[in-house]
Coordinates of C-alpha atoms in Angstrom, one line a residue:
M1 CA 42.5 108.8 110.9
G2 CA 43.5 111.6 108.6
D3 CA 40.8 110.0 106.4
V4 CA 38.3 111.8 104.3
L5 CA 34.7 110.5 103.9
A6 CA 32.5 112.4 101.4
G7 CA 28.7 112.7 101.3
F8 CA 26.0 114.7 99.7
H9 CA 26.6 118.9 100.4
A10 CA 30.2 118.1 102.7
A11 CA 33.3 116.1 103.5
W12 CA 34.5 115.0 106.8
E13 CA 38.1 114.8 107.4
F14 CA 39.3 112.5 110.3
E15 CA 42.1 114.1 112.5
S16 CA 43.7 112.8 115.8
D17 CA 41.6 115.5 118.1
S18 CA 39.1 116.9 115.9
V19 CA 36.9 116.1 112.7
L20 CA 37.2 118.9 110.1
I21 CA 34.0 119.5 108.2
R22 CA 33.9 120.9 104.8
F23 CA 31.0 122.1 102.8
E24 CA 30.3 122.4 99.2
R25 CA 29.9 125.2 97.5
G26 CA 26.8 124.4 94.9
I27 CA 23.3 125.7 93.7
R28 CA 21.8 122.4 96.1
T29 CA 24.0 123.0 99.2
P30 CA 21.9 124.7 101.9
R31 CA 22.7 128.2 102.1
L32 CA 23.6 127.8 105.6
F33 CA 26.5 125.9 104.8
Q34 CA 27.7 127.7 102.4
A35 CA 27.9 130.7 104.7
L36 CA 29.8 127.9 106.9
G37 CA 32.4 127.2 104.8
E38 CA 34.0 124.6 107.3
R39 CA 33.7 123.8 111.0
R40 CA 36.3 122.1 113.0
I41 CA 35.1 120.1 115.7
P42 CA 37.1 118.8 118.2
L43 CA 36.6 116.0 119.7
D44 CA 35.5 117.2 123.2
A45 CA 33.1 118.5 121.5
I46 CA 30.7 115.3 120.4
A47 CA 28.9 113.5 122.8
A48 CA 27.5 110.7 120.6
V49 CA 28.0 109.6 116.6
T50 CA 25.1 107.8 115.1
L51 CA 24.6 106.1 111.9
T52 CA 20.6 105.6 110.8
P53 CA 18.9 105.5 107.7
G54 CA 18.1 108.5 105.1
K55 CA 15.2 109.5 103.1
R56 CA 15.5 108.1 99.4
G57 CA 18.3 105.4 99.4
T58 CA 20.4 107.4 101.9
V59 CA 22.6 106.7 105.2
V60 CA 23.1 109.5 107.8
L61 CA 26.4 109.8 110.0
R62 CA 25.4 112.4 112.6
A63 CA 28.2 113.8 114.8
V64 CA 25.7 114.6 118.5
P65 CA 27.4 118.0 119.8
R66 CA 27.9 117.9 123.8
P67 CA 25.5 120.9 125.0
G68 CA 27.2 124.2 125.5
A69 CA 29.9 123.4 123.2
D70 CA 29.1 124.9 120.2
P71 CA 27.3 128.4 119.9
L72 CA 25.7 128.0 116.8
M73 CA 23.8 125.4 118.1
E74 CA 23.3 126.9 121.3
A75 CA 21.6 130.1 118.9
A76 CA 19.8 127.4 117.1
A77 CA 18.2 126.2 120.1
G78 CA 16.4 123.1 118.4
Q79 CA 15.1 125.1 115.6
L80 CA 17.3 124.2 112.8
K81 CA 15.1 121.7 110.5
E82 CA 16.9 118.5 109.9
A83 CA 18.6 119.2 106.0
Y84 CA 20.6 122.3 107.8
D85 CA 22.0 120.6 110.6
P86 CA 25.8 120.7 110.1
Y87 CA 25.9 117.7 111.9
R88 CA 24.7 115.5 109.9
L89 CA 26.1 113.9 106.6
V90 CA 24.3 112.3 104.0
L91 CA 25.6 109.4 102.0
P92 CA 24.3 106.9 99.2
A93 CA 22.9 103.7 100.8
E94 CA 25.7 101.7 99.1
R95 CA 28.2 103.1 101.0
E96 CA 26.9 102.5 104.7
T97 CA 29.4 99.6 105.5
L98 CA 32.1 102.2 104.9
A99 CA 30.2 104.9 106.9
E100 CA 29.5 102.1 109.7
Y101 CA 33.8 102.0 109.7
Y102 CA 33.7 105.8 110.3
A103 CA 31.8 105.7 112.9
D104 CA 33.0 103.2 114.7
E105 CA 36.3 104.8 114.4
L106 CA 35.0 107.9 115.6
R107 CA 33.4 106.1 118.5
A108 CA 36.6 104.8 119.5
M109 CA 38.3 108.3 119.9
L110 CA 35.9 109.8 121.7
P111 CA 36.4 110.5 125.5
P112 CA 35.1 106.8 127.5
E113 CA 32.0 108.5 129.8
D114 CA 29.5 111.3 128.8
Q115 CA 31.2 114.7 129.8
G116 CA 27.7 116.2 130.1
P117 CA 27.4 120.1 129.2
A118 CA 30.8 121.9 128.2
E119 CA 31.7 124.4 130.5
R120 CA 33.3 126.7 127.6
Y121 CA 32.5 126.8 123.8
L122 CA 34.7 124.5 122.4
V123 CA 33.8 125.1 118.1
Q124 CA 34.9 128.3 117.1
P125 CA 31.9 131.0 116.1
P126 CA 31.9 132.6 113.1
E127 CA 34.0 135.9 112.9
A128 CA 33.0 139.3 113.2
P129 CA 32.2 141.6 111.6
M130 CA 29.3 140.7 110.4
Q131 CA 25.8 142.2 109.1
F132 CA 22.2 141.5 107.7
K133 CA 19.1 143.4 107.0
A134 CA 16.1 142.3 109.0
Y135 CA 12.7 143.4 108.2
D136 CA 12.8 146.6 110.6
G137 CA 16.0 147.5 110.1
K138 CA 20.2 146.7 109.8
A139 CA 21.9 144.4 112.7
S140 CA 25.8 144.8 112.4
F141 CA 28.5 143.2 114.6
D142 CA 31.9 144.0 114.9
G143 CA 33.0 142.0 117.5
K144 CA 32.7 144.5 120.6
S145 CA 29.5 145.6 120.3
V146 CA 25.9 145.1 118.0
A147 CA 24.1 148.0 116.2
F148 CA 20.6 148.2 114.5
R149 CA 19.6 151.0 112.1
W150 CA 16.0 150.9 112.0
F151 CA 13.8 151.0 108.3
W152 CA 11.6 153.3 108.0
T153 CA 9.6 151.1 105.6
G154 CA 9.4 148.2 108.6
A155 CA 10.2 150.0 112.1
S156 CA 7.4 150.4 114.6
S157 CA 7.3 153.8 115.7
A158 CA 8.0 152.6 119.1
K159 CA 11.9 152.0 118.1
W160 CA 11.7 155.1 115.6
K161 CA 11.1 157.1 119.2
A162 CA 14.1 155.2 120.8
G163 CA 16.4 155.9 117.6
D164 CA 19.2 153.9 116.3
Q165 CA 20.5 151.5 118.9
A166 CA 24.0 150.4 119.8
F167 CA 24.9 147.7 122.8
A168 CA 28.1 146.8 124.0
V169 CA 28.6 143.4 124.3
S170 CA 29.8 143.7 128.0
D171 CA 26.3 145.0 128.7
L172 CA 24.5 141.7 127.2
C173 CA 24.0 138.5 129.1
G174 CA 22.2 136.5 126.2
V175 CA 20.8 136.4 123.0
E176 CA 17.3 134.9 121.5
W177 CA 16.9 133.9 118.4
R178 CA 13.7 132.7 116.3
S179 CA 14.0 131.4 113.2
S180 CA 12.8 133.2 110.2
E181 CA 11.5 130.1 108.7
V182 CA 8.0 131.2 110.4
F183 CA 6.2 134.2 110.1
E184 CA 8.0 137.2 112.5
G185 CA 11.5 135.3 113.5
H186 CA 13.7 137.5 115.6
L187 CA 16.9 138.4 117.1
R188 CA 16.7 139.7 120.6
L189 CA 19.8 140.9 122.7
I190 CA 19.5 140.1 126.1
R191 CA 20.3 143.0 128.8
R192 CA 21.7 143.0 131.9
E193 CA 20.3 145.6 133.5
A194 CA 17.5 148.0 131.5
A195 CA 16.3 151.1 132.6
V196 CA 12.5 149.7 131.8
P197 CA 11.5 145.7 131.2
Q198 CA 12.2 144.9 127.7
P199 CA 8.8 144.6 125.7
A200 CA 7.6 141.2 125.3
Q201 CA 6.9 142.3 121.1
P202 CA 10.0 142.3 119.4
D203 CA 8.7 144.3 117.0
Q204 CA 8.4 146.9 119.8
D205 CA 11.7 146.5 121.6
P206 CA 14.8 148.7 120.0
A207 CA 17.0 145.4 121.4
A208 CA 15.1 143.5 118.9
V209 CA 15.6 142.8 115.2
V210 CA 12.3 140.9 113.4
F211 CA 13.0 138.7 110.3
G212 CA 10.0 137.0 107.8
L213 CA 8.7 137.8 104.2
G214 CA 12.7 137.2 103.2
Y215 CA 14.4 139.2 105.8
G216 CA 16.6 137.9 108.0
P217 CA 17.4 134.2 106.4
V218 CA 18.9 131.4 108.5
H219 CA 21.9 131.7 106.9
E220 CA 22.7 135.5 107.5
S221 CA 20.7 135.9 111.0
L222 CA 22.2 132.5 113.0
P223 CA 25.8 133.1 112.2
F224 CA 25.2 136.3 113.4
A225 CA 23.3 135.5 116.8
A226 CA 25.9 132.3 117.3
A227 CA 29.2 135.0 117.1
V228 CA 27.2 137.8 119.5
L229 CA 26.5 134.9 122.0
A230 CA 30.1 133.8 121.9
A231 CA 31.4 136.7 122.3
V232 CA 28.7 137.6 125.4
R233 CA 29.9 134.0 126.7
S234 CA 33.5 134.9 126.8
G235 CA 33.2 137.8 129.2
G236 CA 33.5 134.8 131.6
P237 CA 31.4 131.9 133.3
S238 CA 29.0 134.8 134.5
A239 CA 28.4 136.1 131.4
L240 CA 25.4 134.0 130.6
P241 CA 23.4 133.7 133.7
E242 CA 21.6 130.1 134.5
G243 CA 18.3 130.7 133.0
S244 CA 18.9 133.2 130.3
S245 CA 19.0 131.2 126.9
A246 CA 19.5 131.6 123.1
G247 CA 16.4 130.5 121.2
P248 CA 12.6 131.2 121.7
A249 CA 11.4 132.6 125.5
V250 CA 9.9 130.2 127.4
G251 CA 6.2 131.4 129.6
T252 CA 6.3 135.0 128.5
T253 CA 3.1 136.5 128.9
P254 CA 1.6 138.5 125.8
G255 CA 2.3 142.3 125.7
P256 CA -0.1 144.9 125.1
R257 CA -2.1 145.5 122.2
R258 CA -0.1 146.9 119.4
D259 CA -0.5 150.8 118.4
P260 CA -3.2 151.0 115.6
A261 CA -0.5 153.3 113.8
D262 CA 2.4 150.4 113.9
I263 CA -0.4 147.7 112.5
A264 CA -1.5 150.3 109.7
D265 CA 2.4 150.7 108.7
R266 CA 2.9 147.0 108.8
I267 CA -0.2 146.4 106.5
R268 CA 1.1 148.9 104.3
H269 CA 4.7 147.7 103.6
L270 CA 2.9 144.1 103.7
G271 CA 1.3 145.3 100.6
E272 CA 4.2 146.8 98.9
L273 CA 6.0 143.3 99.3
H274 CA 2.7 142.0 97.9
G275 CA 3.0 144.4 94.7
A276 CA 6.1 143.7 94.2
G277 CA 5.1 140.0 93.4
L278 CA 7.8 139.3 96.7
I279 CA 4.9 137.6 98.5
T280 CA 2.0 135.4 97.4
D281 CA -1.4 136.2 97.7
E282 CA -1.8 133.4 100.1
E283 CA 0.9 134.8 102.3
F284 CA -0.3 138.6 102.2
S285 CA -3.8 137.4 103.3
V286 CA -2.4 135.1 106.3
K287 CA -0.2 138.0 107.6
K288 CA -2.7 140.8 107.1
A289 CA -5.2 138.6 109.5
E290 CA -2.5 138.0 111.7
L291 CA -1.8 141.4 112.0
L292 CA -5.7 142.4 112.1
A293 CA -6.2 140.4 114.6
E294 CA -3.5 141.9 116.9
L295 CA -5.5 144.9 117.2

């Protein structure tokens, strides 16, 4: 089509075989969108198109991605807040007729039948090299391996004993990302083979970094997870076995109680953040109670 439809925070350019989404760079634009910059979504990666009423006099045009077509959405595993969904274009309600026209045009360009889950990623992942700071360490990815370098102020004794870590993509079979929008999100690397089972608690797992309290924000950690996941998947169809996925693990049993020394270190670091004004009194009290409950 070659037309451009501009909304809040983004503009969609409709091409013959794809939709190019360009995100604005502004103070009101979600930081995840600013980090993504722009994304080209092949029509083969779109399962459906919807147009629904939005909030406060808006309408929302949304392209529904096919399962398995986009590493970013697969890594997010349904955890993104609505406002951070890169497949939504929010427009003023007075542009509903125009939005409906483009929705119909886009639907007409999609394959006539539901193609089901994609066998490979169709949307390009964020590019390496990448890095971000988690609560207990610094994560970096160069396209071939993931490295974790621990911080003395946040890492557990188990991680200090294990030392800094490096994981070749070829040794991984998946990535588990939990949003930092809640206390203690994390990024965990799922290894193909390990000498010992991976600990259930991510703060005890040398193959995981922990988020929360301003560390590991979504706009940094999610693109990182998507890039690693795409690199793992590119190893071939067997790279991500059935049953392994990005996102929160389901049905895991609680791990053993934490070492009191670890709890004391975490509370001490929490106090430093509170004293520096980085967390509120309420956040400090809630988190401290959570840590004490694990003794």
